[in-house]
């Protein structure tokens, strides 16, 4: 028991040290990071649009939050590696061989989802709403609410992009067959729009832009999964 606790403490210390070091670097370049995050979106907004702040602490707290989020994303592979090295000795070789591809695919899809949410969904949604402003109304984004909007969509997209992994696992584990999931396609489409409503910010455009890729990712998950389990599950 003590050996496992010491190993956990060792992995935790290494993870916190790397996370702290990367966070320090990110915070040093926090202004540059915020510019990089906002630049793709600002190109879609009307000319003269500015980002403002209505809170005294926002100019410090928002870059601090962004630095931590960036550090967490950059360190995620290393943190997963440390977690893996802790649980690896307790797994059989076959379990290790099956889990590694799932973890790698899940990480790749998560980062692709974040990029999709940041570079595609967010600009389209912001462009739609800012251009919907009545005549005489000047659109100026608040620095804190703007970051919340971007982060919410980015992480929601990252989570949504896990659908192929979940779909494939459900089939591989024999919980459902390809035929069963395909027959429930109408229900899956409805579920995608419900999840889009729950995960995305409270606006219809963002929810639709998130729901449609989830439906496509479900179809992709069906393609990844083997079909040889159909007879086993149905029997």
Short mmCIF file of C-alpha atoms in Angstrom, two decimals:
data_model
loop_
_atom_site.label_atom_id
_atom_site.label_comp_id
_atom_site.label_asym_id
_atom_site.label_seq_id
_atom_site.Cartn_x
_atom_site.Cartn_y
_atom_site.Cartn_z
CA UNK A 1 0.00 0.00 0.00
CA UNK A 2 2.79 2.40 0.94
CA UNK A 3 4.59 1.60 -2.32
CA UNK A 4 1.51 2.57 -4.36
CA UNK A 5 1.10 5.79 -2.35
CA UNK A 6 4.77 6.71 -2.88
CA UNK A 7 4.43 6.04 -6.60
CA UNK A 8 1.28 8.19 -6.76
CA UNK A 9 3.04 11.00 -4.88
CA UNK A 10 6.03 10.76 -7.21
CA UNK A 11 3.87 11.00 -10.34
CA UNK A 12 1.82 13.82 -8.84
CA UNK A 13 4.92 15.87 -7.98
CA UNK A 14 6.33 15.49 -11.48
CA UNK A 15 3.00 16.47 -13.03
CA UNK A 16 2.60 19.56 -10.84
CA UNK A 17 6.19 20.64 -11.48
CA UNK A 18 5.81 20.45 -15.26
CA UNK A 19 2.38 22.10 -15.13
CA UNK A 20 3.74 24.92 -12.97
CA UNK A 21 6.73 25.48 -15.26
CA UNK A 22 4.60 25.58 -18.41
CA UNK A 23 2.07 27.86 -16.69
CA UNK A 24 4.85 30.30 -15.77
CA UNK A 25 5.98 30.49 -19.39
CA UNK A 26 2.39 30.87 -20.63
CA UNK A 27 1.69 33.65 -18.14
CA UNK A 28 4.83 35.50 -19.25
CA UNK A 29 3.44 35.45 -22.80
CA UNK A 30 -0.19 35.83 -21.73
CA UNK A 31 -0.78 38.99 -23.79
CA UNK A 32 0.58 37.27 -26.90
CA UNK A 33 -1.59 34.24 -26.21
CA UNK A 34 -4.71 36.37 -25.88
CA UNK A 35 -3.87 38.09 -29.16
CA UNK A 36 -3.48 34.73 -30.88
CA UNK A 37 -6.79 33.48 -29.47
CA UNK A 38 -8.70 36.61 -30.45
CA UNK A 39 -7.13 37.24 -33.86
CA UNK A 40 -9.01 34.55 -35.85
CA UNK A 41 -12.30 35.76 -34.43
CA UNK A 42 -11.67 39.48 -34.83
CA UNK A 43 -11.07 39.02 -38.55
CA UNK A 44 -14.74 38.00 -38.92
CA UNK A 45 -16.09 40.94 -36.94
CA UNK A 46 -17.08 44.37 -38.30
CA UNK A 47 -14.35 46.97 -38.73
CA UNK A 48 -13.77 49.03 -35.61
CA UNK A 49 -14.85 46.27 -33.22
CA UNK A 50 -12.92 46.43 -29.96
CA UNK A 51 -12.50 44.21 -26.93
CA UNK A 52 -13.19 46.07 -23.69
CA UNK A 53 -13.33 45.32 -19.99
CA UNK A 54 -15.98 46.30 -17.47
CA UNK A 55 -14.22 44.87 -14.40
CA UNK A 56 -11.20 46.25 -12.58
CA UNK A 57 -9.55 42.86 -12.06
CA UNK A 58 -10.26 41.50 -15.56
CA UNK A 59 -7.01 42.78 -17.23
CA UNK A 60 -5.07 40.58 -14.78
CA UNK A 61 -7.43 37.68 -14.11
CA UNK A 62 -8.39 36.92 -17.72
CA UNK A 63 -4.77 36.47 -18.95
CA UNK A 64 -4.15 34.42 -15.80
CA UNK A 65 -7.07 32.12 -16.62
CA UNK A 66 -6.02 31.86 -20.26
CA UNK A 67 -2.45 30.99 -19.21
CA UNK A 68 -3.68 28.18 -16.97
CA UNK A 69 -5.97 26.79 -19.69
CA UNK A 70 -3.14 26.86 -22.25
CA UNK A 71 -0.74 25.24 -19.78
CA UNK A 72 -3.28 22.52 -19.03
CA UNK A 73 -3.80 21.80 -22.73
CA UNK A 74 -0.07 21.76 -23.46
CA UNK A 75 0.66 19.50 -20.48
CA UNK A 76 -2.28 17.15 -21.04
CA UNK A 77 -0.21 14.52 -22.94
CA UNK A 78 2.43 14.54 -20.19
CA UNK A 79 -0.21 14.34 -17.46
CA UNK A 80 -1.84 11.41 -19.24
CA UNK A 81 1.56 9.75 -19.55
CA UNK A 82 2.17 10.06 -15.81
CA UNK A 83 -1.30 8.66 -15.13
CA UNK A 84 -0.63 5.82 -17.52
CA UNK A 85 2.70 4.96 -15.87
CA UNK A 86 0.91 4.76 -12.53
CA UNK A 87 -1.88 2.41 -13.63
CA UNK A 88 0.18 0.42 -16.18
CA UNK A 89 1.68 -2.11 -13.70
CA UNK A 90 -1.82 -3.19 -12.62
CA UNK A 91 -2.96 -4.07 -16.16
CA UNK A 92 -2.49 -7.20 -18.24
CA UNK A 93 -0.51 -6.94 -21.48
CA UNK A 94 -3.66 -7.39 -23.59
CA UNK A 95 -5.39 -4.61 -21.66
CA UNK A 96 -2.41 -2.31 -22.17
CA UNK A 97 -2.32 -3.06 -25.90
CA UNK A 98 -6.04 -2.29 -26.23
CA UNK A 99 -6.04 0.89 -24.17
CA UNK A 100 -3.08 2.69 -25.77
CA UNK A 101 -4.70 3.16 -29.25
CA UNK A 102 -7.92 4.37 -27.59
CA UNK A 103 -6.02 6.96 -25.51
CA UNK A 104 -4.06 8.21 -28.52
CA UNK A 105 -7.16 8.50 -30.71
CA UNK A 106 -9.06 10.21 -27.89
CA UNK A 107 -6.29 12.81 -27.44
CA UNK A 108 -6.05 13.52 -31.17
CA UNK A 109 -9.81 13.96 -31.49
CA UNK A 110 -9.93 16.18 -28.39
CA UNK A 111 -7.35 18.60 -29.80
CA UNK A 112 -9.04 18.55 -33.21
CA UNK A 113 -12.31 19.38 -31.46
CA UNK A 114 -10.73 22.34 -29.69
CA UNK A 115 -9.34 23.65 -32.97
CA UNK A 116 -12.71 23.15 -34.67
CA UNK A 117 -14.53 25.02 -31.93
CA UNK A 118 -12.02 27.87 -31.78
CA UNK A 119 -11.36 28.39 -35.48
CA UNK A 120 -14.72 27.49 -37.03
CA UNK A 121 -17.69 27.54 -34.65
CA UNK A 122 -16.67 30.60 -32.61
CA UNK A 123 -15.97 32.94 -35.55
CA UNK A 124 -19.19 31.96 -37.34
CA UNK A 125 -21.29 32.38 -34.21
CA UNK A 126 -19.71 35.72 -33.27
CA UNK A 127 -19.96 36.98 -36.83
CA UNK A 128 -23.66 36.13 -36.94
CA UNK A 129 -24.54 37.79 -33.64
CA UNK A 130 -22.44 40.93 -34.08
CA UNK A 131 -23.88 41.51 -37.56
CA UNK A 132 -27.36 41.05 -36.10
CA UNK A 133 -26.96 44.17 -33.94
CA UNK A 134 -29.49 46.95 -34.70
CA UNK A 135 -28.36 50.06 -36.55
CA UNK A 136 -26.60 52.54 -34.30
CA UNK A 137 -25.41 49.84 -31.86
CA UNK A 138 -21.63 49.48 -31.60
CA UNK A 139 -20.49 45.95 -30.79
CA UNK A 140 -17.65 45.79 -28.25
CA UNK A 141 -16.76 42.43 -26.74
CA UNK A 142 -15.96 42.17 -23.04
CA UNK A 143 -12.60 40.52 -22.39
CA UNK A 144 -13.93 38.15 -19.70
CA UNK A 145 -17.18 37.10 -21.40
CA UNK A 146 -15.32 36.72 -24.69
CA UNK A 147 -12.86 34.26 -23.13
CA UNK A 148 -15.70 32.34 -21.47
CA UNK A 149 -17.47 32.09 -24.83
CA UNK A 150 -14.36 30.79 -26.61
CA UNK A 151 -13.40 28.33 -23.86
CA UNK A 152 -16.94 26.97 -23.56
CA UNK A 153 -17.20 26.26 -27.29
CA UNK A 154 -13.64 24.89 -27.49
CA UNK A 155 -14.07 22.40 -24.65
CA UNK A 156 -17.59 21.47 -25.75
CA UNK A 157 -16.20 20.66 -29.19
CA UNK A 158 -13.34 18.71 -27.66
CA UNK A 159 -15.80 16.60 -25.67
CA UNK A 160 -18.10 16.18 -28.67
CA UNK A 161 -15.20 14.87 -30.75
CA UNK A 162 -14.97 11.89 -28.37
CA UNK A 163 -18.11 10.43 -29.95
CA UNK A 164 -16.23 8.17 -32.43
CA UNK A 165 -14.26 6.66 -29.55
CA UNK A 166 -17.40 6.09 -27.47
CA UNK A 167 -19.30 4.64 -30.42
CA UNK A 168 -16.46 2.31 -31.35
CA UNK A 169 -16.02 1.16 -27.74
CA UNK A 170 -19.74 0.41 -27.35
CA UNK A 171 -19.55 -1.86 -30.37
CA UNK A 172 -16.20 -3.47 -29.55
CA UNK A 173 -17.32 -4.26 -25.99
CA UNK A 174 -20.43 -5.95 -27.34
CA UNK A 175 -22.87 -3.55 -25.67
CA UNK A 176 -24.38 -2.65 -29.04
CA UNK A 177 -23.87 -3.90 -32.56
CA UNK A 178 -23.36 -1.78 -35.65
CA UNK A 179 -26.81 -2.76 -36.86
CA UNK A 180 -28.44 -1.74 -33.57
CA UNK A 181 -26.78 1.67 -33.52
CA UNK A 182 -27.50 2.26 -37.20
CA UNK A 183 -31.17 1.49 -36.60
CA UNK A 184 -31.27 4.16 -33.90
CA UNK A 185 -29.83 6.87 -36.16
CA UNK A 186 -32.93 9.08 -35.77
CA UNK A 187 -32.59 8.97 -31.99
CA UNK A 188 -28.87 9.72 -32.25
CA UNK A 189 -29.57 12.82 -34.34
CA UNK A 190 -32.04 14.09 -31.74
CA UNK A 191 -29.52 13.31 -28.99
CA UNK A 192 -26.81 15.23 -30.88
CA UNK A 193 -28.98 18.35 -30.93
CA UNK A 194 -29.84 17.91 -27.24
CA UNK A 195 -26.15 17.61 -26.36
CA UNK A 196 -25.39 20.60 -28.57
CA UNK A 197 -27.96 22.56 -26.58
CA UNK A 198 -26.41 21.48 -23.27
CA UNK A 199 -22.73 21.83 -24.17
CA UNK A 200 -22.69 24.94 -26.36
CA UNK A 201 -23.40 28.52 -25.21
CA UNK A 202 -27.11 29.42 -25.05
CA UNK A 203 -27.55 30.42 -28.69
CA UNK A 204 -29.07 28.43 -31.55
CA UNK A 205 -26.23 28.99 -34.02
CA UNK A 206 -23.51 27.56 -31.76
CA UNK A 207 -25.74 24.65 -30.80
CA UNK A 208 -26.45 23.73 -34.43
CA UNK A 209 -22.78 24.12 -35.41
CA UNK A 210 -21.86 21.70 -32.62
CA UNK A 211 -24.73 19.24 -33.16
CA UNK A 212 -24.08 18.64 -36.86
CA UNK A 213 -20.42 17.57 -36.38
CA UNK A 214 -21.51 15.28 -33.53
CA UNK A 215 -23.83 13.49 -35.91
CA UNK A 216 -21.00 13.17 -38.43
CA UNK A 217 -18.63 11.91 -35.73
CA UNK A 218 -21.16 9.24 -34.77
CA UNK A 219 -21.16 8.01 -38.37
CA UNK A 220 -17.34 8.05 -38.29
CA UNK A 221 -17.41 5.96 -35.13
CA UNK A 222 -19.56 3.38 -36.89
CA UNK A 223 -16.97 3.15 -39.65
CA UNK A 224 -14.16 2.61 -37.13
CA UNK A 225 -15.92 -0.22 -35.32
CA UNK A 226 -15.77 -3.83 -36.57
CA UNK A 227 -18.96 -5.41 -37.85
CA UNK A 228 -18.07 -8.99 -36.93
CA UNK A 229 -19.59 -8.53 -33.46
CA UNK A 230 -23.12 -8.12 -34.83
CA UNK A 231 -23.95 -11.82 -34.68
CA UNK A 232 -22.56 -12.13 -31.17
CA UNK A 233 -24.54 -9.21 -29.80
CA UNK A 234 -27.76 -10.17 -31.56
CA UNK A 235 -27.55 -13.82 -30.48
#
